[in-house]
PDB file of C-alpha atoms in Angstrom:
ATOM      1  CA  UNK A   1      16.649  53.437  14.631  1.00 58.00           C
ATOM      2  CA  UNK A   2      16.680  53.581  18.421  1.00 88.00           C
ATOM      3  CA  UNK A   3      15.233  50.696  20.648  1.00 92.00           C
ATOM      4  CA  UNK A   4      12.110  53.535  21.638  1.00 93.00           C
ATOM      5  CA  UNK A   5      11.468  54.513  18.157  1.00 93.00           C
ATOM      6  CA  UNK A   6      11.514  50.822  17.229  1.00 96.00           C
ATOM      7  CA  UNK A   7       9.194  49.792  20.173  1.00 97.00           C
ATOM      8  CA  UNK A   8       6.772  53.287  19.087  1.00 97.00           C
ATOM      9  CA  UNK A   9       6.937  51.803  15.573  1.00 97.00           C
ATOM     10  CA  UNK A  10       5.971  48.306  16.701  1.00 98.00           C
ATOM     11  CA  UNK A  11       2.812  49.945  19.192  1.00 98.00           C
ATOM     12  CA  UNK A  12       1.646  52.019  16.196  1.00 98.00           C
ATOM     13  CA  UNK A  13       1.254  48.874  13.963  1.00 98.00           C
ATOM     14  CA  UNK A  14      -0.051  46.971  16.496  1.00 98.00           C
ATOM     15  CA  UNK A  15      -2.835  49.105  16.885  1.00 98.00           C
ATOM     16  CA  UNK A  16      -3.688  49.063  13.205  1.00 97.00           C
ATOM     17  CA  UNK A  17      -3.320  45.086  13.395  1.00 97.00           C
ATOM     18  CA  UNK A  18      -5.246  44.136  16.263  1.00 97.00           C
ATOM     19  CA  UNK A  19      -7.365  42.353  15.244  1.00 96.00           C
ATOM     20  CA  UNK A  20      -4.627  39.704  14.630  1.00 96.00           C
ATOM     21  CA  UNK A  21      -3.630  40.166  17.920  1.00 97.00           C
ATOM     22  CA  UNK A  22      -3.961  37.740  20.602  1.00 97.00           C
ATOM     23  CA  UNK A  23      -4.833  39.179  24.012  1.00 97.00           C
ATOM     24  CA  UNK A  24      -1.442  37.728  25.310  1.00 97.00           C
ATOM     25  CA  UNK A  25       0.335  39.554  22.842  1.00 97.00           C
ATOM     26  CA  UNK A  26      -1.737  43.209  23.695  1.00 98.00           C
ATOM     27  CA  UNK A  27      -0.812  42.329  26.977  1.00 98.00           C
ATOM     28  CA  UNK A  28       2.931  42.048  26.377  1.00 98.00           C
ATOM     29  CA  UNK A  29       2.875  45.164  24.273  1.00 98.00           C
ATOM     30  CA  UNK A  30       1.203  47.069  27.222  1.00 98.00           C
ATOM     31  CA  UNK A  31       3.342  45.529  30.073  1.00 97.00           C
ATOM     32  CA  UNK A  32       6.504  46.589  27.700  1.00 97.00           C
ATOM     33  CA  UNK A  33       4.677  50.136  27.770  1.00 97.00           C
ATOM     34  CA  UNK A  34       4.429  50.143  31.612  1.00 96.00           C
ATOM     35  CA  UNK A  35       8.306  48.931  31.763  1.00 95.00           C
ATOM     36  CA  UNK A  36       9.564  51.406  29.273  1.00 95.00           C
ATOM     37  CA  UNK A  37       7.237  54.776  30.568  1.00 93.00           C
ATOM     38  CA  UNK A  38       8.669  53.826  33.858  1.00 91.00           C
ATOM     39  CA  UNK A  39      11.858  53.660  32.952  1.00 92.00           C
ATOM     40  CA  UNK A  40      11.969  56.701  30.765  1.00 91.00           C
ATOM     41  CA  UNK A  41       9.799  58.569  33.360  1.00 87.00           C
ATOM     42  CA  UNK A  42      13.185  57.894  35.802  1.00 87.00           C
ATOM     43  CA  UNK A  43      15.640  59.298  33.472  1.00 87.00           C
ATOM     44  CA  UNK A  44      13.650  62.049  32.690  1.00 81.00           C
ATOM     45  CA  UNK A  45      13.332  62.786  36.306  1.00 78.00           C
ATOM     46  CA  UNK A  46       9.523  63.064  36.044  1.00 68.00           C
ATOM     47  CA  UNK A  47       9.036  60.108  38.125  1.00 57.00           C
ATOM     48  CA  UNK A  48       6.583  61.791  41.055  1.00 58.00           C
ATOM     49  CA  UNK A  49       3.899  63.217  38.177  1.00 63.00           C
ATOM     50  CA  UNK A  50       1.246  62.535  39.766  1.00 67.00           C
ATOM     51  CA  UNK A  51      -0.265  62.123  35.742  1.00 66.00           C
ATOM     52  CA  UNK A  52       2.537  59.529  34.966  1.00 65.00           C
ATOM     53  CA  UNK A  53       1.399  57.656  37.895  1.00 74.00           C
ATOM     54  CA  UNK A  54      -1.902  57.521  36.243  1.00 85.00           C
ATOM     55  CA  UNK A  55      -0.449  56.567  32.852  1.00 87.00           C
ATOM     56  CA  UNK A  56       1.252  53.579  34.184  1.00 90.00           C
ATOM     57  CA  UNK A  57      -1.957  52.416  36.375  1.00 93.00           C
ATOM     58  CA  UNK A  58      -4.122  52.741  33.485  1.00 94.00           C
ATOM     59  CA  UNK A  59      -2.052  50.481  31.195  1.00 95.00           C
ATOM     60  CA  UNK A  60      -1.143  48.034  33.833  1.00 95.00           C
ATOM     61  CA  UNK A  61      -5.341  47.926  34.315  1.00 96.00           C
ATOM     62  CA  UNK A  62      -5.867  47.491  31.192  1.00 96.00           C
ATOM     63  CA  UNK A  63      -2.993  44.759  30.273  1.00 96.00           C
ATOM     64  CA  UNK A  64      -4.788  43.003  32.883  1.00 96.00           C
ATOM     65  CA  UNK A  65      -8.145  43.229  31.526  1.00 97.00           C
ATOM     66  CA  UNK A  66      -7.628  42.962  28.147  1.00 97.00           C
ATOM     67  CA  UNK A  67     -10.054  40.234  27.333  1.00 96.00           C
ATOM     68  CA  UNK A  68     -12.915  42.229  28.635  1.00 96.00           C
ATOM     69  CA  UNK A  69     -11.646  45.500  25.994  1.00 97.00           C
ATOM     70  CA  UNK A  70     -12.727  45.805  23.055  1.00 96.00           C
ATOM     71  CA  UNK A  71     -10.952  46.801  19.636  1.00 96.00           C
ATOM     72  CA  UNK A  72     -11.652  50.108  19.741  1.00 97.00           C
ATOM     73  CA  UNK A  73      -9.987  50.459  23.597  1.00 97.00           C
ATOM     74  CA  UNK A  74      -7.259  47.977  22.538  1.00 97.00           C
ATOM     75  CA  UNK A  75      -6.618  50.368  19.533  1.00 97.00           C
ATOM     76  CA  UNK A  76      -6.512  53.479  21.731  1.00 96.00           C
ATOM     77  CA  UNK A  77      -5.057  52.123  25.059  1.00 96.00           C
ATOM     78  CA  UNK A  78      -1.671  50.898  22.102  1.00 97.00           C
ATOM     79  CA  UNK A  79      -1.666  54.330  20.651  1.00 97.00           C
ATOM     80  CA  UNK A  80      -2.281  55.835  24.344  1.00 95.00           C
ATOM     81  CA  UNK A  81       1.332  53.979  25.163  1.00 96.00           C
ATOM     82  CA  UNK A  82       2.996  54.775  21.774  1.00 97.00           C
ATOM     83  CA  UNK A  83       2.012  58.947  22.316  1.00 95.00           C
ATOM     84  CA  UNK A  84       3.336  58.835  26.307  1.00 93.00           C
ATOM     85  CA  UNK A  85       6.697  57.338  25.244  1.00 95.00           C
ATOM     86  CA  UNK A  86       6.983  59.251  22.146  1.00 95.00           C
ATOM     87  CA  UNK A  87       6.229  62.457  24.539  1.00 92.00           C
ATOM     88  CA  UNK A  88       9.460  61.186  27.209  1.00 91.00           C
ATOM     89  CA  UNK A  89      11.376  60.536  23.952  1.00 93.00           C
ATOM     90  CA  UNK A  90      10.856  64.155  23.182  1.00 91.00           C
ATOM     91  CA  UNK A  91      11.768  64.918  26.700  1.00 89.00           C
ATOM     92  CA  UNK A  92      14.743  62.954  27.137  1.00 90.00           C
ATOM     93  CA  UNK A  93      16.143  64.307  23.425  1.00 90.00           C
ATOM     94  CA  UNK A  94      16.024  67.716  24.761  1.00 88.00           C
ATOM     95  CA  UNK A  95      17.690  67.395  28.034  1.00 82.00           C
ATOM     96  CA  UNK A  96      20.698  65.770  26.350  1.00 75.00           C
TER      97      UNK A  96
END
């Protein structure tokens, strides 16, 4: 298993766990998300999208926030991260 499949594995259960997350760890996960979208938005040479951009600031806001979000937005802001990096995975498998 690749380190991005592991890392989409490891969002995914996070979201069905969170309630046994503490916001440090949800912030972690979603400052991993922001690190690894980035990166993977660099190698697939979509860097400029102006909707990656938005991607990125949306999970950086919400890493930062995360004690004001509740379980529901924790939920979907994980799954949000898993589905964007599964999407470059996608991406980055074709152009090789």
């Amino acid at each position: 298993m690749s380190q991005t499949t592991a890392f989409i594995s490891e969002l995914i259960r996070a979201a069905n766990e969170v309630e046994k997350l503490t916001p440090f760890e949800v912030s972690r996960l979603l400052d991993r998300s922001v690190d690894t979208i980035r990166e993977m938005h660099e190698q697939a040479g979509v860097g400029g999208n102006r909707r990656a951009k938005d991607v990125v600031i949306d999970l950086g806001i919400a890493s930062a926030r995360v004690r004001d979000l509740s379980t529901e937005d924790i939920r979907d802001t994980l799954i949000d991260a898993a589905d964007v990096i599964r999407a470059l995975r996608i991406i980055l498998a074709e152009r090789e």
